[in-house]
Structures are given as C-alpha cells and as structure tokens.
Amino acid sequence: MINKESFFRSAAEMNNNDFLREGFGSSEIESVSEKSTTNGLLHNQKEKTLHSTIQGVGRTNFPLLAIDGGGTKTIAVITDADGNVLSSGKSGTSNYQVAGFKATIKTLKHVIKKAIGQLNETIFHHDTEINFNVGVFALAGIDTQKDEANVQEIVKQVIEESGVQINRVIVENDALSVLLGETNHSPGVILISGTGSIAFAHDGMGHYARAGGWGHRLGDEGGGYWIGKEAIRAILKMLDGRGPETVLSNLVLNHFQFEKYEQLYNWVYGPNYTIHDVGKLSTIVEEANQLGDPVSKSILDRAVSELYCLVSAVVKRANISDEPFKLLFLGGVLQNSEYVKRELIYKVKDDMTDVDIITNHDNPIDLIVQRGLNG
C-alpha cells in the first residue's frame, strides 16, 4: 500500500502564478456534441452562468477545467460549480508515450482553446484573462516517477502557452482520476480493460495500490490488444498444425479483407500494423465465442482470469478485502464483451462478497469533473 504523497500517480499540485501569457495554437479540433457541451442547460441558463463568472474588466473566472487525455482521444471541458459542462473541446491522443512531447503539448493546447472558444464570445475581449479555480489533467501514460515528472513539465508548458491562470493544478493518471470521481473518499477499485488493462484501488484514506498497466510489450493482459494478439497467435498455430482448428481464421481474414494467411503475417510485421487495430480483434473473438468456437472461449477465459488477478492484487494491497467497496468496470472489453463481463462478475462476487460492481456509469470525463469538484 502506498501513501498518496509518495505514489507516482497521485496528484501533483502546482501554483502557476508566474506562468507566461502566450497565444493558443491554431489547428482545428473536432468538438463534442452540443448536447454534451450544454449538459442539459437551456441556452439562457448557460448564458446566465457564463456572465455570472465575470469578476471584473479583463478577467473571467470558472470553477473547473477538466481534461481526459487517453490513448486515442482527449476531451477538455469547462464547468460551473455544480459540474454542468459549459463548453468542451476534443482532439486526438495526449498520451506522451504515444504521441511524443511536442504533439501532446499541441493537443492539450488545442482542446483548451476549443473549450474556451465555445463559451459565449460576447463576454470575452482579446486581452481577457481566463482563470480556473481547479484544473484536472487526467492523462494516460503516467506509469512511473519519470513519467510523472515528464507530464508535469508538459502541463506546465501547456498552461504557460495557453494564457490561462489555474489556482490549483492536479496532474494524475486518468484511471486514478476516474476512480476518485466515482468513489470520492470511500474505498473503491477501478478495473480498466480497453486496448490495455490496469487496476487501481484506494482505501478512502489516501492510500493507493495499482496493478497492471505495463503496456502492450510487457503486460496489458486481458485487454483488447492482448485478446487480439492471442487470436492471431491461435490462427498461426492452427496453420502450423500446432493448434486446433478455429473459426477465428476466416473471421480475422475477412475483417482485414485478406485472402491468404501470408497477408496477415506480413501486416503484423509491416508499417500499417497498430495496437489499436489488433485491439479491435477482441470483438471478433467475442463473435467467434458466440458461434461456439472453443479456441475463442479459451482466450476469453484466460482474459477473465488475468483481469480477476488485477482486481485481487489491488484489493489485497489496499487492505480493503474485509470491508465494503465499489468496483468500477471501464473500457471497451468490459463494456462490449458480455461473456468477459459476466464471467468476471461471477468470479469476483464468488470471492469478494461485499463488493458493489458498477458496470453502467457516467462517461470518464464526467467522473473526472467530479474528481476536480470533490478536491
């Protein structure tokens, strides 16, 4: 069990009173839907909320800037004190391990620019100073102390170059932010199985534990990429005569519109190969399992076992085995694979009788907003 102050994914709070005021980048960013940007507010309610934030000539203050930066997309939202989303911006990945430093900085600046640009422009002037009480940067790729230091530097530069003032800045792993947003100060666990896999737990008193999340080269067992890779391995074993026949062979070839197994092999070692494309094969494995394919069932059963091990490890290390806690399922595999979700629920409840498993929940950005408002 790790104390929050020494945990390399815990919040890193910075005071940026001395940060510079520079302009935004100029690239276009896709915005989220109007429904999500208003969060149910009527137009006149939204306008009233916006105007109520004006603190004086040249200064506008907002309670929260929240950013969810994942491996595939980044979302920024500006909210009022009740968590109602006033505006938002959306772009690609802000995982610096995937995109690199410069691209991550550019993406974060762009989503902040877009979120501010969506606000009622009549209250702004070209020299308006935008202030936020709290800024939460919940970003993927914070997996070591070195990562934490790197991301803190990235966030500092983003704030400097974006011309905003943030009184309290929280920088932490995106999974940890989502967990804290869901459970606040109660014991809880989050299990994520998307392209990769990771689990976090906390005891409600500032102590945290983490398992998994070591990336596709060394871990991510039970995640979409791992499942997809196992599917390809099973096909190649079948081709060699080292493994049983599997309907995955035809399904995967059809998915990629390949005619020969050699094309699949060449794609794996070619320039167009991506972990995300392999991760998408997890849905093919689910489909094959529904068709009664024993090989696919075996892959999914092993995924269930790996994901259970993640949960079990963090529950024990956070010392919450003997008390009630919430378990939040998140990620594409746990949302889209009914077999994995069902079997994992059975396995967890059989061993952990006082657990409240949450499978239907708010979007991650909504939970990150709650994390920022809860403090």
PDB file of C-alpha atoms in Angstrom, residues 46-239:
ATOM      1  CA  LYS A  46     -25.962  28.737 -19.810  1.00  0.00           C
ATOM      2  CA  GLU A  47     -25.571  32.404 -20.709  1.00  0.00           C
ATOM      3  CA  LYS A  48     -26.531  33.438 -17.183  1.00  0.00           C
ATOM      4  CA  THR A  49     -23.992  31.028 -15.729  1.00  0.00           C
ATOM      5  CA  LEU A  50     -21.287  32.366 -18.028  1.00  0.00           C
ATOM      6  CA  HIS A  51     -21.973  36.003 -17.218  1.00  0.00           C
ATOM      7  CA  SER A  52     -22.014  35.219 -13.506  1.00  0.00           C
ATOM      8  CA  THR A  53     -18.356  34.220 -13.748  1.00  0.00           C
ATOM      9  CA  ILE A  54     -17.149  37.669 -14.787  1.00  0.00           C
ATOM     10  CA  GLN A  55     -15.001  39.044 -11.992  1.00  0.00           C
ATOM     11  CA  GLY A  56     -14.181  42.401 -13.498  1.00  0.00           C
ATOM     12  CA  VAL A  57     -12.856  44.068 -16.617  1.00  0.00           C
ATOM     13  CA  GLY A  58     -10.387  41.788 -18.386  1.00  0.00           C
ATOM     14  CA  ARG A  59     -10.896  38.797 -16.059  1.00  0.00           C
ATOM     15  CA  THR A  60     -13.236  35.819 -16.244  1.00  0.00           C
ATOM     16  CA  ASN A  61     -13.243  33.076 -13.623  1.00  0.00           C
ATOM     17  CA  PHE A  62     -14.537  29.495 -13.906  1.00  0.00           C
ATOM     18  CA  PRO A  63     -14.631  26.775 -11.240  1.00  0.00           C
ATOM     19  CA  LEU A  64     -13.098  23.923 -13.227  1.00  0.00           C
ATOM     20  CA  LEU A  65     -11.129  22.912 -16.297  1.00  0.00           C
ATOM     21  CA  ALA A  66     -11.108  19.107 -16.611  1.00  0.00           C
ATOM     22  CA  ILE A  67      -9.157  17.174 -19.222  1.00  0.00           C
ATOM     23  CA  ASP A  68      -9.412  13.476 -20.010  1.00  0.00           C
ATOM     24  CA  GLY A  69      -6.377  12.563 -22.088  1.00  0.00           C
ATOM     25  CA  GLY A  70      -6.331   8.983 -23.299  1.00  0.00           C
ATOM     26  CA  GLY A  71      -4.516   6.853 -25.816  1.00  0.00           C
ATOM     27  CA  THR A  72      -6.939   7.662 -28.646  1.00  0.00           C
ATOM     28  CA  LYS A  73      -8.719  10.913 -27.771  1.00  0.00           C
ATOM     29  CA  THR A  74      -8.530  13.943 -25.496  1.00  0.00           C
ATOM     30  CA  ILE A  75     -11.523  15.862 -24.141  1.00  0.00           C
ATOM     31  CA  ALA A  76     -11.460  19.159 -22.254  1.00  0.00           C
ATOM     32  CA  VAL A  77     -14.498  20.639 -20.504  1.00  0.00           C
ATOM     33  CA  ILE A  78     -15.165  23.843 -18.605  1.00  0.00           C
ATOM     34  CA  THR A  79     -17.828  23.547 -15.906  1.00  0.00           C
ATOM     35  CA  ASP A  80     -19.716  25.592 -13.364  1.00  0.00           C
ATOM     36  CA  ALA A  81     -19.623  24.886  -9.619  1.00  0.00           C
ATOM     37  CA  ASP A  82     -22.314  22.198  -9.967  1.00  0.00           C
ATOM     38  CA  GLY A  83     -20.440  20.286 -12.640  1.00  0.00           C
ATOM     39  CA  ASN A  84     -22.610  21.440 -15.532  1.00  0.00           C
ATOM     40  CA  VAL A  85     -20.499  21.443 -18.700  1.00  0.00           C
ATOM     41  CA  LEU A  86     -20.397  24.913 -20.258  1.00  0.00           C
ATOM     42  CA  SER A  87     -18.128  24.118 -23.180  1.00  0.00           C
ATOM     43  CA  SER A  88     -15.769  21.456 -24.474  1.00  0.00           C
ATOM     44  CA  GLY A  89     -13.095  20.569 -26.985  1.00  0.00           C
ATOM     45  CA  LYS A  90     -11.980  17.262 -28.461  1.00  0.00           C
ATOM     46  CA  SER A  91      -8.862  16.047 -30.253  1.00  0.00           C
ATOM     47  CA  GLY A  92      -6.581  13.007 -30.581  1.00  0.00           C
ATOM     48  CA  THR A  93      -4.259  11.267 -28.145  1.00  0.00           C
ATOM     49  CA  SER A  94      -2.417  13.118 -25.381  1.00  0.00           C
ATOM     50  CA  ASN A  95      -0.517  10.107 -24.094  1.00  0.00           C
ATOM     51  CA  TYR A  96       3.006  11.452 -24.453  1.00  0.00           C
ATOM     52  CA  GLN A  97       4.404   7.927 -24.702  1.00  0.00           C
ATOM     53  CA  VAL A  98       2.369   7.500 -27.894  1.00  0.00           C
ATOM     54  CA  ALA A  99       2.389  10.997 -29.366  1.00  0.00           C
ATOM     55  CA  GLY A 100       5.641  12.446 -28.008  1.00  0.00           C
ATOM     56  CA  PHE A 101       6.196  15.686 -26.082  1.00  0.00           C
ATOM     57  CA  LYS A 102       5.531  18.241 -28.818  1.00  0.00           C
ATOM     58  CA  ALA A 103       2.380  16.606 -30.145  1.00  0.00           C
ATOM     59  CA  THR A 104       0.995  16.146 -26.633  1.00  0.00           C
ATOM     60  CA  ILE A 105       1.562  19.802 -25.798  1.00  0.00           C
ATOM     61  CA  LYS A 106      -0.102  20.819 -29.059  1.00  0.00           C
ATOM     62  CA  THR A 107      -3.124  18.588 -28.432  1.00  0.00           C
ATOM     63  CA  LEU A 108      -3.668  19.839 -24.883  1.00  0.00           C
ATOM     64  CA  LYS A 109      -3.398  23.465 -26.006  1.00  0.00           C
ATOM     65  CA  HIS A 110      -5.874  22.802 -28.799  1.00  0.00           C
ATOM     66  CA  VAL A 111      -8.572  21.260 -26.609  1.00  0.00           C
ATOM     67  CA  ILE A 112      -8.257  24.090 -24.090  1.00  0.00           C
ATOM     68  CA  LYS A 113      -8.517  26.619 -26.894  1.00  0.00           C
ATOM     69  CA  LYS A 114     -11.587  24.916 -28.295  1.00  0.00           C
ATOM     70  CA  ALA A 115     -13.305  24.726 -24.917  1.00  0.00           C
ATOM     71  CA  ILE A 116     -12.719  28.418 -24.262  1.00  0.00           C
ATOM     72  CA  GLY A 117     -13.740  29.310 -27.804  1.00  0.00           C
ATOM     73  CA  GLN A 118     -17.127  27.651 -27.379  1.00  0.00           C
ATOM     74  CA  LEU A 119     -18.056  29.929 -24.480  1.00  0.00           C
ATOM     75  CA  ASN A 120     -20.287  32.915 -25.119  1.00  0.00           C
ATOM     76  CA  GLU A 121     -17.818  35.083 -27.018  1.00  0.00           C
ATOM     77  CA  THR A 122     -19.622  38.283 -26.110  1.00  0.00           C
ATOM     78  CA  ILE A 123     -18.110  38.201 -22.621  1.00  0.00           C
ATOM     79  CA  PHE A 124     -14.533  37.979 -23.861  1.00  0.00           C
ATOM     80  CA  HIS A 125     -12.043  40.516 -25.127  1.00  0.00           C
ATOM     81  CA  HIS A 126      -8.764  39.777 -26.812  1.00  0.00           C
ATOM     82  CA  ASP A 127      -6.930  40.563 -23.584  1.00  0.00           C
ATOM     83  CA  THR A 128      -9.323  38.752 -21.235  1.00  0.00           C
ATOM     84  CA  GLU A 129      -7.558  36.737 -18.546  1.00  0.00           C
ATOM     85  CA  ILE A 130      -9.145  33.306 -18.104  1.00  0.00           C
ATOM     86  CA  ASN A 131      -8.947  31.946 -14.565  1.00  0.00           C
ATOM     87  CA  PHE A 132      -9.838  28.498 -13.252  1.00  0.00           C
ATOM     88  CA  ASN A 133     -10.104  27.569  -9.597  1.00  0.00           C
ATOM     89  CA  VAL A 134      -9.058  23.978 -10.356  1.00  0.00           C
ATOM     90  CA  GLY A 135      -7.536  22.292 -13.378  1.00  0.00           C
ATOM     91  CA  VAL A 136      -7.516  18.477 -13.568  1.00  0.00           C
ATOM     92  CA  PHE A 137      -5.194  16.944 -16.149  1.00  0.00           C
ATOM     93  CA  ALA A 138      -6.132  13.254 -16.078  1.00  0.00           C
ATOM     94  CA  LEU A 139      -3.730  11.797 -18.607  1.00  0.00           C
ATOM     95  CA  ALA A 140      -2.750   8.342 -19.801  1.00  0.00           C
ATOM     96  CA  GLY A 141       0.924   7.424 -19.827  1.00  0.00           C
ATOM     97  CA  ILE A 142       1.779   8.325 -16.215  1.00  0.00           C
ATOM     98  CA  ASP A 143       3.214   4.962 -15.213  1.00  0.00           C
ATOM     99  CA  THR A 144       6.483   5.771 -13.417  1.00  0.00           C
ATOM    100  CA  GLN A 145       8.039   8.587 -11.420  1.00  0.00           C
ATOM    101  CA  LYS A 146       9.838   9.661 -14.586  1.00  0.00           C
ATOM    102  CA  ASP A 147       6.509   9.773 -16.420  1.00  0.00           C
ATOM    103  CA  GLU A 148       5.022  11.927 -13.668  1.00  0.00           C
ATOM    104  CA  ALA A 149       7.912  14.404 -13.926  1.00  0.00           C
ATOM    105  CA  ASN A 150       7.650  14.488 -17.718  1.00  0.00           C
ATOM    106  CA  VAL A 151       3.895  15.065 -17.709  1.00  0.00           C
ATOM    107  CA  GLN A 152       4.142  17.769 -15.053  1.00  0.00           C
ATOM    108  CA  GLU A 153       6.581  19.612 -17.305  1.00  0.00           C
ATOM    109  CA  ILE A 154       4.240  19.160 -20.268  1.00  0.00           C
ATOM    110  CA  VAL A 155       1.273  20.528 -18.316  1.00  0.00           C
ATOM    111  CA  LYS A 156       3.296  23.472 -17.046  1.00  0.00           C
ATOM    112  CA  GLN A 157       4.270  24.403 -20.602  1.00  0.00           C
ATOM    113  CA  VAL A 158       0.675  23.985 -21.813  1.00  0.00           C
ATOM    114  CA  ILE A 159      -0.611  26.362 -19.146  1.00  0.00           C
ATOM    115  CA  GLU A 160       2.133  28.883 -19.858  1.00  0.00           C
ATOM    116  CA  GLU A 161       1.424  28.905 -23.585  1.00  0.00           C
ATOM    117  CA  SER A 162      -2.367  28.848 -23.283  1.00  0.00           C
ATOM    118  CA  GLY A 163      -2.699  32.149 -21.464  1.00  0.00           C
ATOM    119  CA  VAL A 164      -4.817  30.749 -18.634  1.00  0.00           C
ATOM    120  CA  GLN A 165      -4.475  31.036 -14.874  1.00  0.00           C
ATOM    121  CA  ILE A 166      -5.188  27.958 -12.729  1.00  0.00           C
ATOM    122  CA  ASN A 167      -5.105  28.297  -8.966  1.00  0.00           C
ATOM    123  CA  ARG A 168      -4.771  24.556  -8.253  1.00  0.00           C
ATOM    124  CA  VAL A 169      -3.467  22.069 -10.818  1.00  0.00           C
ATOM    125  CA  ILE A 170      -3.947  18.318 -10.422  1.00  0.00           C
ATOM    126  CA  VAL A 171      -1.901  16.043 -12.678  1.00  0.00           C
ATOM    127  CA  GLU A 172      -2.532  12.316 -12.357  1.00  0.00           C
ATOM    128  CA  ASN A 173      -3.123   9.062 -14.172  1.00  0.00           C
ATOM    129  CA  ASP A 174      -6.508   9.123 -15.919  1.00  0.00           C
ATOM    130  CA  ALA A 175      -7.639   5.875 -14.292  1.00  0.00           C
ATOM    131  CA  LEU A 176      -6.930   7.243 -10.814  1.00  0.00           C
ATOM    132  CA  SER A 177      -8.918  10.392 -11.556  1.00  0.00           C
ATOM    133  CA  VAL A 178     -11.914   8.369 -12.724  1.00  0.00           C
ATOM    134  CA  LEU A 179     -11.751   6.184  -9.612  1.00  0.00           C
ATOM    135  CA  LEU A 180     -11.658   9.175  -7.267  1.00  0.00           C
ATOM    136  CA  GLY A 181     -14.507  10.793  -9.170  1.00  0.00           C
ATOM    137  CA  GLU A 182     -16.695   7.706  -8.735  1.00  0.00           C
ATOM    138  CA  THR A 183     -15.899   6.880  -5.116  1.00  0.00           C
ATOM    139  CA  ASN A 184     -14.764  10.218  -3.646  1.00  0.00           C
ATOM    140  CA  HIS A 185     -13.444   9.363  -0.169  1.00  0.00           C
ATOM    141  CA  SER A 186     -14.856   5.836   0.037  1.00  0.00           C
ATOM    142  CA  PRO A 187     -12.912   2.612  -0.623  1.00  0.00           C
ATOM    143  CA  GLY A 188     -13.012   1.634  -4.257  1.00  0.00           C
ATOM    144  CA  VAL A 189     -11.392  -0.131  -7.189  1.00  0.00           C
ATOM    145  CA  ILE A 190     -11.347   0.652 -10.891  1.00  0.00           C
ATOM    146  CA  LEU A 191     -10.617  -2.039 -13.453  1.00  0.00           C
ATOM    147  CA  ILE A 192      -9.989  -0.874 -16.997  1.00  0.00           C
ATOM    148  CA  SER A 193      -9.856  -3.250 -19.931  1.00  0.00           C
ATOM    149  CA  GLY A 194      -9.732  -1.300 -23.150  1.00  0.00           C
ATOM    150  CA  THR A 195      -6.855  -1.664 -25.561  1.00  0.00           C
ATOM    151  CA  GLY A 196      -4.756  -2.284 -22.448  1.00  0.00           C
ATOM    152  CA  SER A 197      -5.566  -3.183 -18.852  1.00  0.00           C
ATOM    153  CA  ILE A 198      -4.914  -1.678 -15.417  1.00  0.00           C
ATOM    154  CA  ALA A 199      -6.429  -1.641 -11.931  1.00  0.00           C
ATOM    155  CA  PHE A 200      -6.315   0.947  -9.143  1.00  0.00           C
ATOM    156  CA  ALA A 201      -7.604   0.721  -5.584  1.00  0.00           C
ATOM    157  CA  HIS A 202      -7.770   3.145  -2.679  1.00  0.00           C
ATOM    158  CA  ASP A 203      -8.879   2.714   0.906  1.00  0.00           C
ATOM    159  CA  GLY A 204     -10.665   6.059   1.188  1.00  0.00           C
ATOM    160  CA  MET A 205      -7.937   7.433   3.463  1.00  0.00           C
ATOM    161  CA  GLY A 206      -5.291   8.448   0.951  1.00  0.00           C
ATOM    162  CA  HIS A 207      -3.585   5.089   0.382  1.00  0.00           C
ATOM    163  CA  TYR A 208      -3.470   3.651  -3.127  1.00  0.00           C
ATOM    164  CA  ALA A 209      -2.446   0.492  -4.940  1.00  0.00           C
ATOM    165  CA  ARG A 210      -2.001  -0.219  -8.627  1.00  0.00           C
ATOM    166  CA  ALA A 211      -1.519  -3.354 -10.749  1.00  0.00           C
ATOM    167  CA  GLY A 212      -1.026  -3.840 -14.475  1.00  0.00           C
ATOM    168  CA  GLY A 213      -0.823  -1.049 -16.989  1.00  0.00           C
ATOM    169  CA  TRP A 214       2.667  -2.034 -18.103  1.00  0.00           C
ATOM    170  CA  GLY A 215       1.913  -1.600 -21.779  1.00  0.00           C
ATOM    171  CA  HIS A 216       1.469  -3.928 -24.719  1.00  0.00           C
ATOM    172  CA  ARG A 217       5.091  -5.061 -24.817  1.00  0.00           C
ATOM    173  CA  LEU A 218       5.240  -6.311 -21.235  1.00  0.00           C
ATOM    174  CA  GLY A 219       1.688  -6.656 -19.984  1.00  0.00           C
ATOM    175  CA  ASP A 220      -1.871  -5.428 -20.563  1.00  0.00           C
ATOM    176  CA  GLU A 221      -3.122  -8.978 -20.069  1.00  0.00           C
ATOM    177  CA  GLY A 222      -6.864  -9.255 -20.519  1.00  0.00           C
ATOM    178  CA  GLY A 223      -7.031  -6.078 -22.592  1.00  0.00           C
ATOM    179  CA  GLY A 224      -8.218  -5.785 -26.175  1.00  0.00           C
ATOM    180  CA  TYR A 225      -4.727  -5.842 -27.666  1.00  0.00           C
ATOM    181  CA  TRP A 226      -3.795  -8.942 -25.673  1.00  0.00           C
ATOM    182  CA  ILE A 227      -7.002 -10.688 -26.774  1.00  0.00           C
ATOM    183  CA  GLY A 228      -6.418  -9.707 -30.405  1.00  0.00           C
ATOM    184  CA  LYS A 229      -2.805 -10.854 -30.309  1.00  0.00           C
ATOM    185  CA  GLU A 230      -3.858 -14.204 -28.849  1.00  0.00           C
ATOM    186  CA  ALA A 231      -6.347 -14.572 -31.695  1.00  0.00           C
ATOM    187  CA  ILE A 232      -3.610 -14.058 -34.298  1.00  0.00           C
ATOM    188  CA  ARG A 233      -1.316 -16.492 -32.476  1.00  0.00           C
ATOM    189  CA  ALA A 234      -4.091 -19.097 -32.433  1.00  0.00           C
ATOM    190  CA  ILE A 235      -4.563 -18.713 -36.195  1.00  0.00           C
ATOM    191  CA  LEU A 236      -0.849 -19.154 -36.894  1.00  0.00           C
ATOM    192  CA  LYS A 237      -0.679 -22.195 -34.586  1.00  0.00           C
ATOM    193  CA  MET A 238      -3.602 -23.701 -36.472  1.00  0.00           C
ATOM    194  CA  LEU A 239      -1.780 -23.043 -39.751  1.00  0.00           C
TER     195      LEU A 239
END
